[in-house]
PDB file of C-alpha atoms in Angstrom:
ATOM      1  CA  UNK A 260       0.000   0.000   0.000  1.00 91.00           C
ATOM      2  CA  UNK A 261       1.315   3.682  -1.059  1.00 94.00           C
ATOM      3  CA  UNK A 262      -0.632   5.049   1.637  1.00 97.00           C
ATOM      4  CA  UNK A 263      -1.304   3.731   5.622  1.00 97.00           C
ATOM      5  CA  UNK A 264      -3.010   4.594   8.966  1.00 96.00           C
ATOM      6  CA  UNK A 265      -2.075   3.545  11.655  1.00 96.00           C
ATOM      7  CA  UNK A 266      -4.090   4.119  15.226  1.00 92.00           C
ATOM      8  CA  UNK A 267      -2.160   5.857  18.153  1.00 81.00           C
ATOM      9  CA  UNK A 268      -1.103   2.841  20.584  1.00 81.00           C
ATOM     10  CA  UNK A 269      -1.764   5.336  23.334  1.00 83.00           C
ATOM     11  CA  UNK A 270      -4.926   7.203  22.326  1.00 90.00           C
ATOM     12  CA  UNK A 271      -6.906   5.833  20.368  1.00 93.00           C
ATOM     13  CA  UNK A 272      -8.141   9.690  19.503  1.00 96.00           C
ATOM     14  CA  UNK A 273      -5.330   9.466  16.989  1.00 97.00           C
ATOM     15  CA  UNK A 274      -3.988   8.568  14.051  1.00 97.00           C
ATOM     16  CA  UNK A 275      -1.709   8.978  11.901  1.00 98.00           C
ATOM     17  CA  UNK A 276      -1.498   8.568   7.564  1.00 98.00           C
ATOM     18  CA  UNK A 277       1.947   7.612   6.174  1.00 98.00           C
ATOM     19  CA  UNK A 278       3.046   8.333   2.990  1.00 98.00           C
ATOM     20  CA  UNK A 279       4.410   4.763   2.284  1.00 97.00           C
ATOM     21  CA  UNK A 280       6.656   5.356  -1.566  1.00 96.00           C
ATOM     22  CA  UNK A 281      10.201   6.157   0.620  1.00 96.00           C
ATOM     23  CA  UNK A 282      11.411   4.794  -2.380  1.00 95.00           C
ATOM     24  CA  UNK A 283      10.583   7.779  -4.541  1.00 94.00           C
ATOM     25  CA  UNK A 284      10.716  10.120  -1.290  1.00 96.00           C
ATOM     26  CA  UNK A 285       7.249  10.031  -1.459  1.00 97.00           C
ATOM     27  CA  UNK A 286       6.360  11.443  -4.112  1.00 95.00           C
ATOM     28  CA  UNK A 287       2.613  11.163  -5.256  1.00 94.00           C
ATOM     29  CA  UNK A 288       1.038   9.687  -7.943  1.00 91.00           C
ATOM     30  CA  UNK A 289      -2.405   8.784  -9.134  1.00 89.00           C
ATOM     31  CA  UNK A 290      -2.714   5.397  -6.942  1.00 92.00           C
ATOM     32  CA  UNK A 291      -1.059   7.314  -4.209  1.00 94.00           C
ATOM     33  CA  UNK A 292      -3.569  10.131  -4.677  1.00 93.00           C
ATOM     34  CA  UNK A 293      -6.642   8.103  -4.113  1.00 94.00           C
ATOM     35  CA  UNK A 294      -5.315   6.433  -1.545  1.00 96.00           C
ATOM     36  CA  UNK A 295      -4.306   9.957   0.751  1.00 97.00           C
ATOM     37  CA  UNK A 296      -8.017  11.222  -0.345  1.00 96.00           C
ATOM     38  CA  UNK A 297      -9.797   7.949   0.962  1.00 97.00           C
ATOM     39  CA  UNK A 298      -7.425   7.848   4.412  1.00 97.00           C
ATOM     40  CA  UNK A 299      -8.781  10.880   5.255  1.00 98.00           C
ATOM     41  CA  UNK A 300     -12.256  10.785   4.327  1.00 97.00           C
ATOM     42  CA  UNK A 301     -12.013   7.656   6.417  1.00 97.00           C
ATOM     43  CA  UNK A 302     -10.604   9.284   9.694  1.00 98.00           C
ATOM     44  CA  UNK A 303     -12.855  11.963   8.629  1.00 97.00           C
ATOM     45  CA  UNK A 304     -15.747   9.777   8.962  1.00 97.00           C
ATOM     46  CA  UNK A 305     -14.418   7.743  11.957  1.00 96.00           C
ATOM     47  CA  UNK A 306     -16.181   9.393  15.439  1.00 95.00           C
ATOM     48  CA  UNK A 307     -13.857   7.410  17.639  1.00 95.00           C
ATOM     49  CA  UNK A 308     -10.362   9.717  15.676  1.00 97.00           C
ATOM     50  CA  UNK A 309     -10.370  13.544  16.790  1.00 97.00           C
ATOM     51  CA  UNK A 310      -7.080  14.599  15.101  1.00 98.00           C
ATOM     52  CA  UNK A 311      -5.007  13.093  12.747  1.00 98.00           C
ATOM     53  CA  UNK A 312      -0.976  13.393  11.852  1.00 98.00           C
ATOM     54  CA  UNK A 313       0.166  13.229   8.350  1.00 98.00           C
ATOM     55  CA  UNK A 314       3.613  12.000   8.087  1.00 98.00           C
ATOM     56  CA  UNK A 315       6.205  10.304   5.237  1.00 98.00           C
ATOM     57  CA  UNK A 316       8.043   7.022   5.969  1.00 97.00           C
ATOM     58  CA  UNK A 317      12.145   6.459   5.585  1.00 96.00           C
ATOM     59  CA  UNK A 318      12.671  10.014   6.219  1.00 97.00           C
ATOM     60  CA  UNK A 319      11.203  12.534   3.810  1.00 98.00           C
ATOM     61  CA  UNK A 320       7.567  13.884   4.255  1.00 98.00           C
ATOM     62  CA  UNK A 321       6.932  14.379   0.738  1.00 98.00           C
ATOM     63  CA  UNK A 322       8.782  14.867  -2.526  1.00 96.00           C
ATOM     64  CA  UNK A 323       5.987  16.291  -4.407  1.00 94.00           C
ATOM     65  CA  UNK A 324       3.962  15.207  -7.617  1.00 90.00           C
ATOM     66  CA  UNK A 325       5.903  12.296  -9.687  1.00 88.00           C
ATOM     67  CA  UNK A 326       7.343  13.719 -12.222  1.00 82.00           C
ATOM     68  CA  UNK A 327       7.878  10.294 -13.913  1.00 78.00           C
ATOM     69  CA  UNK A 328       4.105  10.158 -14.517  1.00 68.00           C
ATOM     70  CA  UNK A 329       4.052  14.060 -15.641  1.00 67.00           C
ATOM     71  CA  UNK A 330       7.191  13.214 -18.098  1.00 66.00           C
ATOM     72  CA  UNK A 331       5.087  10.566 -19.935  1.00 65.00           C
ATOM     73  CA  UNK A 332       4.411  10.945 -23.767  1.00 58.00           C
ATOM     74  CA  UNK A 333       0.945   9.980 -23.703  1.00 54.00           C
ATOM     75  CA  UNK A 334      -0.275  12.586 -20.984  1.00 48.00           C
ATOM     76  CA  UNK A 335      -1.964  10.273 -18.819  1.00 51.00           C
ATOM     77  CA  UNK A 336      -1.058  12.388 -15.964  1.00 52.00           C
ATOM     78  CA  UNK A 337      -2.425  15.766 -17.166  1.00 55.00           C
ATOM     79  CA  UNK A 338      -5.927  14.027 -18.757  1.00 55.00           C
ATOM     80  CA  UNK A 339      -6.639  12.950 -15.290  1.00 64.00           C
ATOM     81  CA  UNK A 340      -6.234  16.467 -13.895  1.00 68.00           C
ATOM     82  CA  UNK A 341      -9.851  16.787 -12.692  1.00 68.00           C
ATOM     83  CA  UNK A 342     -11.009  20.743 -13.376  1.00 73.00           C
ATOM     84  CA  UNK A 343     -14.235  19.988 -11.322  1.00 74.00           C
ATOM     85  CA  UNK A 344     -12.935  21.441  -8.116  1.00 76.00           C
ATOM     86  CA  UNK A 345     -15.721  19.712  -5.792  1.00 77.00           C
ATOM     87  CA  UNK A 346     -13.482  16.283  -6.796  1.00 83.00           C
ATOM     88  CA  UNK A 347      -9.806  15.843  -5.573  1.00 84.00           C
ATOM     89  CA  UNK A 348      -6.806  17.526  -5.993  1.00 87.00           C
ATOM     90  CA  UNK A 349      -3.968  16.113  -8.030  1.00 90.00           C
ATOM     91  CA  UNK A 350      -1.638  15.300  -4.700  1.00 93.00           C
ATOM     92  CA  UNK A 351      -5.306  13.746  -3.372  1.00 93.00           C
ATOM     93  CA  UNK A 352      -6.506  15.930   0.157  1.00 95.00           C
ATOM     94  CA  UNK A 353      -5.511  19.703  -0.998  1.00 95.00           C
ATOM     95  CA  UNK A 354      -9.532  20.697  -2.388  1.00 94.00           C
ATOM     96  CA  UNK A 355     -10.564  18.333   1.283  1.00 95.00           C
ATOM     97  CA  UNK A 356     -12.449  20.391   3.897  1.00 95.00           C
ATOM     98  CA  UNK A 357     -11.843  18.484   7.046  1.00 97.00           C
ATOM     99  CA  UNK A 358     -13.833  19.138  10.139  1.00 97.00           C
ATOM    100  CA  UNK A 359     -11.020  17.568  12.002  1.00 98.00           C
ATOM    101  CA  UNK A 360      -7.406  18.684  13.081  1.00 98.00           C
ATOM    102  CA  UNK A 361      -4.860  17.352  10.862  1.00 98.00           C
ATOM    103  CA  UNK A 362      -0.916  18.052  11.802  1.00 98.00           C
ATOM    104  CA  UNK A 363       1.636  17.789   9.103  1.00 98.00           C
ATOM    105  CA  UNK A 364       4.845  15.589  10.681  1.00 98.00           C
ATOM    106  CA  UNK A 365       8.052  16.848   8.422  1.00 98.00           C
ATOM    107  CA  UNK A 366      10.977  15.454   7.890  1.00 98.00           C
ATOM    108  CA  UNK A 367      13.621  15.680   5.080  1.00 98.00           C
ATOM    109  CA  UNK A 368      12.011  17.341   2.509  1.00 98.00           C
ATOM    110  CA  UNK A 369       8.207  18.909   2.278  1.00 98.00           C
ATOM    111  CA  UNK A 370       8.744  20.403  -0.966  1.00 97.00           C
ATOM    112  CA  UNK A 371       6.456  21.439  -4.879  1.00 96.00           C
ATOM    113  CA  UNK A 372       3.278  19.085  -4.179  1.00 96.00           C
ATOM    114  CA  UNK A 373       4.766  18.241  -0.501  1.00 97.00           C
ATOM    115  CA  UNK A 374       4.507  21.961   0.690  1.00 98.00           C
ATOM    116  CA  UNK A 375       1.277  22.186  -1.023  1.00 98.00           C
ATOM    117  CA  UNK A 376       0.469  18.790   1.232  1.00 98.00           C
ATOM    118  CA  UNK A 377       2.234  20.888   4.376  1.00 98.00           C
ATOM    119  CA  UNK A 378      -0.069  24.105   3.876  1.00 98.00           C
ATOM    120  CA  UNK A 379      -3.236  22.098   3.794  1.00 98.00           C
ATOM    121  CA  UNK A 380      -2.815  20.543   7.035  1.00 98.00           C
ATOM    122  CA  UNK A 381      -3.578  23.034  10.178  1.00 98.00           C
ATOM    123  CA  UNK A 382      -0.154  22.530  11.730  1.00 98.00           C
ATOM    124  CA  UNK A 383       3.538  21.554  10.705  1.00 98.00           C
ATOM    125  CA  UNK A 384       6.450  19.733  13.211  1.00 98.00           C
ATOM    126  CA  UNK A 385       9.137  20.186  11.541  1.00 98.00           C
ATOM    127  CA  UNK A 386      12.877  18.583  12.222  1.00 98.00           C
ATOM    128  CA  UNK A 387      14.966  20.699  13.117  1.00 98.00           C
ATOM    129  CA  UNK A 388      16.709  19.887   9.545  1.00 98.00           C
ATOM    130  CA  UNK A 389      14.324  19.396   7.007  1.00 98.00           C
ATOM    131  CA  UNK A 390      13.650  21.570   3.872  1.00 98.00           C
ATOM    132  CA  UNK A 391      10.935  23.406   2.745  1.00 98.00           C
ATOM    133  CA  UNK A 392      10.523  24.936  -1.073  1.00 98.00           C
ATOM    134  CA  UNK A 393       8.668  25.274  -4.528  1.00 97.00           C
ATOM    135  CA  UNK A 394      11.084  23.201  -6.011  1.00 95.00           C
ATOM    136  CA  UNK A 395       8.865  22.520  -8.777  1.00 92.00           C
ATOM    137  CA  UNK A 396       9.809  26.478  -9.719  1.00 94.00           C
ATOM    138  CA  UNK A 397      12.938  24.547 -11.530  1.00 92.00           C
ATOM    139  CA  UNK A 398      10.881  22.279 -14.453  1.00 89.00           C
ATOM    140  CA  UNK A 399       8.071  24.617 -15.219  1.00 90.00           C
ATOM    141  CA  UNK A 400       5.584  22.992 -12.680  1.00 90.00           C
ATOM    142  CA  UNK A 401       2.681  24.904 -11.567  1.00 92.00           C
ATOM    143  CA  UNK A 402       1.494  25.024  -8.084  1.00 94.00           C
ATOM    144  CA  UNK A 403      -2.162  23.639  -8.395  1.00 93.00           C
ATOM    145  CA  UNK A 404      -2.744  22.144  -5.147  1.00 95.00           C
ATOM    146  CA  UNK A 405      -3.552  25.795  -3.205  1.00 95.00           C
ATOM    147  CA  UNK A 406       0.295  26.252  -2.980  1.00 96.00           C
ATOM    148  CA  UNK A 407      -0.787  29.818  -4.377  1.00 97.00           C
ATOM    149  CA  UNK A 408      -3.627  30.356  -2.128  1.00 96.00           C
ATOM    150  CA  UNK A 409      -2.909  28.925   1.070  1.00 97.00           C
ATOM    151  CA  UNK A 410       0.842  30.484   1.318  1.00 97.00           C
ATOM    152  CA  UNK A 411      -0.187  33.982   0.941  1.00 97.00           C
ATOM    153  CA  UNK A 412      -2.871  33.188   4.133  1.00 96.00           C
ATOM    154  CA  UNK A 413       0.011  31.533   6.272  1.00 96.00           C
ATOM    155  CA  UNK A 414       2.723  34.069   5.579  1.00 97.00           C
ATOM    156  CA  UNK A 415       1.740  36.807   3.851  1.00 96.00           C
ATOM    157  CA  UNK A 416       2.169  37.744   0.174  1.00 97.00           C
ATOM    158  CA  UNK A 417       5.132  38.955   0.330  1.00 97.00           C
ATOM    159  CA  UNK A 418       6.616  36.187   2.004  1.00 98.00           C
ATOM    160  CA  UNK A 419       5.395  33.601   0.325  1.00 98.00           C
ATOM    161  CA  UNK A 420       6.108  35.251  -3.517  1.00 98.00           C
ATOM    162  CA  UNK A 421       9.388  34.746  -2.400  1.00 98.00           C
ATOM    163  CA  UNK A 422       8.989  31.095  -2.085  1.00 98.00           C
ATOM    164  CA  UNK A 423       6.852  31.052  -4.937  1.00 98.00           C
ATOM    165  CA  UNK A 424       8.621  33.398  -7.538  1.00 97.00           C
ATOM    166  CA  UNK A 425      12.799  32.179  -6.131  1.00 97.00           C
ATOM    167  CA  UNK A 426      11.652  28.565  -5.135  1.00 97.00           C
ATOM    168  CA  UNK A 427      14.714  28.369  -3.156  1.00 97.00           C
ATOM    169  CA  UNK A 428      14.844  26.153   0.177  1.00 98.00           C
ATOM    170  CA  UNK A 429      13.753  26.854   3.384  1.00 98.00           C
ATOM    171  CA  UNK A 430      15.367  25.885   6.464  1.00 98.00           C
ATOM    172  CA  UNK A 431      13.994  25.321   9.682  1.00 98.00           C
ATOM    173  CA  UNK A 432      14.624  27.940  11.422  1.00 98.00           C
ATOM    174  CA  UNK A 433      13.566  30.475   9.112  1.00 98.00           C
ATOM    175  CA  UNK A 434      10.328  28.124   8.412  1.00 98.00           C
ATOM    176  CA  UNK A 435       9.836  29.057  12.029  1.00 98.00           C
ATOM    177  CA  UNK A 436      10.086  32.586  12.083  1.00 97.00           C
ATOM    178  CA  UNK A 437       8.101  33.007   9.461  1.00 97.00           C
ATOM    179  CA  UNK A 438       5.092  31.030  10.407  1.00 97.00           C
ATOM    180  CA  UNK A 439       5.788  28.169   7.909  1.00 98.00           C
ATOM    181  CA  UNK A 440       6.404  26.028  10.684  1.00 98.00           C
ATOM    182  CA  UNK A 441       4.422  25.994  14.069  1.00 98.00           C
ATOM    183  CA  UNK A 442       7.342  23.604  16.211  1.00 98.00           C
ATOM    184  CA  UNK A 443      10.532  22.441  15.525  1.00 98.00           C
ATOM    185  CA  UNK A 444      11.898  19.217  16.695  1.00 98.00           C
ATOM    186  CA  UNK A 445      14.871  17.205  16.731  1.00 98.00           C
ATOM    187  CA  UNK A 446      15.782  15.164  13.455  1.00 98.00           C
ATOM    188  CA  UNK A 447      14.409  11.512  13.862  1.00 97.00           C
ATOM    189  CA  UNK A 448      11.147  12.766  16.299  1.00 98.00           C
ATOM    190  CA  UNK A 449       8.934  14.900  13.863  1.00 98.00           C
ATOM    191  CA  UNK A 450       6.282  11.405  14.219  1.00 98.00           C
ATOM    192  CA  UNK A 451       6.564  11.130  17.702  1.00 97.00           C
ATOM    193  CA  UNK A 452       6.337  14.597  18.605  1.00 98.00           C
ATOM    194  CA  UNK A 453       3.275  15.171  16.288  1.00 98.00           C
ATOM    195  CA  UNK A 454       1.741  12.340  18.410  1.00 97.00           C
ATOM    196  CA  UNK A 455       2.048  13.855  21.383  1.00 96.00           C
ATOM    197  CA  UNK A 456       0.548  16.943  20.014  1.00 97.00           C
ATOM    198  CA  UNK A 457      -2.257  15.681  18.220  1.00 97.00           C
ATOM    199  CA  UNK A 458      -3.107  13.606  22.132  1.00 96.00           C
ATOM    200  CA  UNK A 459      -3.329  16.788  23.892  1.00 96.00           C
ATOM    201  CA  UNK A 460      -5.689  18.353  21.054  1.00 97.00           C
ATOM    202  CA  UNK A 461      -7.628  15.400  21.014  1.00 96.00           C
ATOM    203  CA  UNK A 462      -8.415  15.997  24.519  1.00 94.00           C
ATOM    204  CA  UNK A 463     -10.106  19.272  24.214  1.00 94.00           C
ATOM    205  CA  UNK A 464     -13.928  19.722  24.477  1.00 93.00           C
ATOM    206  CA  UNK A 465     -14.312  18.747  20.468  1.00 94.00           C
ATOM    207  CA  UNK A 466     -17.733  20.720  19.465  1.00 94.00           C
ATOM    208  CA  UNK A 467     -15.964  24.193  20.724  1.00 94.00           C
ATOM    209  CA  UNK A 468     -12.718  23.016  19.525  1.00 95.00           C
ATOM    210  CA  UNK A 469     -14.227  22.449  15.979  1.00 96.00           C
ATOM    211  CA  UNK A 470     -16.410  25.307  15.726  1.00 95.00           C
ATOM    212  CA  UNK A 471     -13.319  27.655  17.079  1.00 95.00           C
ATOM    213  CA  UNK A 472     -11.257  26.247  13.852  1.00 96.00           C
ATOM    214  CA  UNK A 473     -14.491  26.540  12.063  1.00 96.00           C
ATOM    215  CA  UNK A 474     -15.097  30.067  12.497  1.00 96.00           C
ATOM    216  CA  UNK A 475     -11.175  30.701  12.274  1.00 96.00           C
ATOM    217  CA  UNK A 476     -10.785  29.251   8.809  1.00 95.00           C
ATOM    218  CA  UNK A 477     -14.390  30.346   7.308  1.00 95.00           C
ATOM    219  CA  UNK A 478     -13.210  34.317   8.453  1.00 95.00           C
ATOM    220  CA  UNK A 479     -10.181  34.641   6.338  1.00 91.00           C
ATOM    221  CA  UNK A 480     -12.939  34.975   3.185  1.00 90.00           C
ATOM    222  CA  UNK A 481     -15.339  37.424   5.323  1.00 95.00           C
ATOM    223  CA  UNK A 482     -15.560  40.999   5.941  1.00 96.00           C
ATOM    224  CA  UNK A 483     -14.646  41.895   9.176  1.00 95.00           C
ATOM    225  CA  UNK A 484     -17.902  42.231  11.018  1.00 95.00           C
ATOM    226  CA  UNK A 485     -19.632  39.260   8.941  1.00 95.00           C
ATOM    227  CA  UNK A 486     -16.704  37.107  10.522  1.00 94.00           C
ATOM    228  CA  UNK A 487     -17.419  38.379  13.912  1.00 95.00           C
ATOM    229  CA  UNK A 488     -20.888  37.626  13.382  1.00 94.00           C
ATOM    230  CA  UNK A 489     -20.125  34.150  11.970  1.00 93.00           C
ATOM    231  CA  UNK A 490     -17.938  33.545  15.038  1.00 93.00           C
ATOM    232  CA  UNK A 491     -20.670  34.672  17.503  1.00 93.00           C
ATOM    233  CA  UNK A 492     -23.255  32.274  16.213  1.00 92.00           C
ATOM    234  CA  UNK A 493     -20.486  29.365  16.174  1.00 91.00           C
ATOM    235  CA  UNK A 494     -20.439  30.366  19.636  1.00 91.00           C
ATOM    236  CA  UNK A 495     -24.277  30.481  20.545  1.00 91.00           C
ATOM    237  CA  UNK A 496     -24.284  26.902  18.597  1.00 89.00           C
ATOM    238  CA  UNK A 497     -21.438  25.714  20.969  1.00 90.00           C
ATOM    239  CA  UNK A 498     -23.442  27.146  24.143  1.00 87.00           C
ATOM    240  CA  UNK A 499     -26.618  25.420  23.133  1.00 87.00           C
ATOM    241  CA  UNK A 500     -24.597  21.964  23.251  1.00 81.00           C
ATOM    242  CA  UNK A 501     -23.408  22.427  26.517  1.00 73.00           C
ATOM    243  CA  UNK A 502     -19.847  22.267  26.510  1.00 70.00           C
ATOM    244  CA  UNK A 503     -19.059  25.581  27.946  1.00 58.00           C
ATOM    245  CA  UNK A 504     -20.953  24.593  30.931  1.00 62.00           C
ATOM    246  CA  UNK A 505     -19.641  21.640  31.836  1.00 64.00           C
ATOM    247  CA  UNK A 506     -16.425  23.070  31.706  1.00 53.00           C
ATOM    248  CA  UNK A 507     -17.300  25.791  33.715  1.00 55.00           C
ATOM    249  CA  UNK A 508     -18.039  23.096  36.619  1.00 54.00           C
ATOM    250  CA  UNK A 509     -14.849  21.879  36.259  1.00 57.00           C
ATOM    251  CA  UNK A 510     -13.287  24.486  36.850  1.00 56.00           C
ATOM    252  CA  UNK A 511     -15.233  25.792  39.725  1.00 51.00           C
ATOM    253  CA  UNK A 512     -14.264  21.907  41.434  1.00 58.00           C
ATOM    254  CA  UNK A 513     -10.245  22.995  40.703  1.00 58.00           C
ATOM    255  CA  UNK A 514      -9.727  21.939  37.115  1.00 55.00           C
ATOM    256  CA  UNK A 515      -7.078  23.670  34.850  1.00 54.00           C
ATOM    257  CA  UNK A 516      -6.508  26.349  37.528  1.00 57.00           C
ATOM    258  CA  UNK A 517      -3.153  29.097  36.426  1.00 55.00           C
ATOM    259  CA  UNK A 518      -3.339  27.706  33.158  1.00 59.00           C
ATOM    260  CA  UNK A 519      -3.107  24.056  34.194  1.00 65.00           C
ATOM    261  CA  UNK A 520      -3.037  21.307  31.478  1.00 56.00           C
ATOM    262  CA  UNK A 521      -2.882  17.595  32.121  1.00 56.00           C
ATOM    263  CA  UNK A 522      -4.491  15.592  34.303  1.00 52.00           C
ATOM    264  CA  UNK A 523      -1.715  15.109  36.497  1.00 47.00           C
ATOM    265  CA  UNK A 524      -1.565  18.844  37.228  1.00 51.00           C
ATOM    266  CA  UNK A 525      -5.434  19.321  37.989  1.00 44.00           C
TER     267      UNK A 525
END
């Protein structure tokens, strides 16, 4: 299988999708495609899964698009492009709407197609020496997986025409300080360390959780006081379901006091 998930041996809130082609550094192509899309309408789906990591075996998240299959005479690759954008993108997730948490795991490179991959998830671990870029810049590849879109909203246009116009690589560090990246990690731990995250989301209240990233995402295309108005009602909606107030009684019996996490420092 080009594609695998594998359940969290410790919470069973998570799980995690592996690119599975180390061969080709995971690189994507049609088969792998359909197999990312249907992983993740399946933890989509799935009521028991609350957040899900997104990570590349044998040390590289993701390579991109195969250019083997784009570099064939016939065209196969480019007649399947599908233009209808309510069916999936060419690297499989990147036109997917999740109502779920999904955190990117990166290691080695996350790079043309891979970035793209990066940018659709909500967060990015990143080891401390992997490599970020439009590497694609270099053959004449376009960005058609919302590598355009969704790197102006993380960084900023002018940030991210530099990625997109030089397509040089991006460190770590700098991946960091400019918002590409939300942690950094040691080399060897971007999995593990995703895990860990993803657990301590997954333990949130999940209807305010989902309707804060809601609201959050659904703004960015809003004026201003229509996203204020779409967060309030997210809000009302969360009220109505209760959440707020049961965590309100835990609180009054000594939960999470000074900004208190885990269980063990209730």
């Amino acid at each position: 299988m080009e594609v695998l998930i594998e359940t969290n041996k410790t919470n069973e809130k998570v799980c995690t999708v592996i690119l599975n082609r180390p061969e080709v550094k995971n690189s994507v192509d049609r088969k792998t495609a359909r197999q990312l899309a249907a992983a993740f309408r399946e933890f989509e789906k799935d009521d028991r899964l609350r957040v899900a990591v997104l990570w590349g075996a044998g040390g590289t998240f993701c390579a991109g698009a195969d250019l083997k299959a784009l570099a064939d005479p016939t065209g196969s690759l480019i007649n399947e492009l599908n233009e209808d954008m309510e069916q999936d993108g060419p690297m499989g997730t990147t036109r997917m709407r999740l109502s779920k948490p999904v955190i990117a795991a990166i290691s080695g490179y996350a790079v043309a197609g891979g970035l793209e991959l990066a940018c659709w998830c909500d967060l990015r671990v990143v080891e401390r020496n992997a490599i970020m870029g439009v590497f694609s810049r270099r053959f004449g590849v376009p960005l058609i997986d919302g590598g355009t879109q969704r790197l102006p909203r993380l960084l900023g246009l002018s940030r991210a025409l530099d990625m997109i116009l030089t397509g040089r690589p991006v460190g770590a560090e700098e991946a960091l300080a400019i918002g590409l990246a939300n942690r950094l990690v040691e080399p060897g731990t971007a999995r593990r360390e995703a895990e860990k995250l993803a657990a301590q989301i997954a333990e949130f209240p999940q209807v305010c959780l989902r309707s804060d990233r809601e609201a959050a995402y659904r703004g960015q295309n809003m004026e201003f006081d229509q996203a204020m108005a779409y967060e309030f009602q997210q809000g009302l909606n969360v009220m109505a379901k209760g959440e707020p107030r049961q965590g309100a009684d835990k609180f009054v019996n000594g939960m999470g006091r000074h900004g208190k996490f885990s269980k063990g420092e209730e």
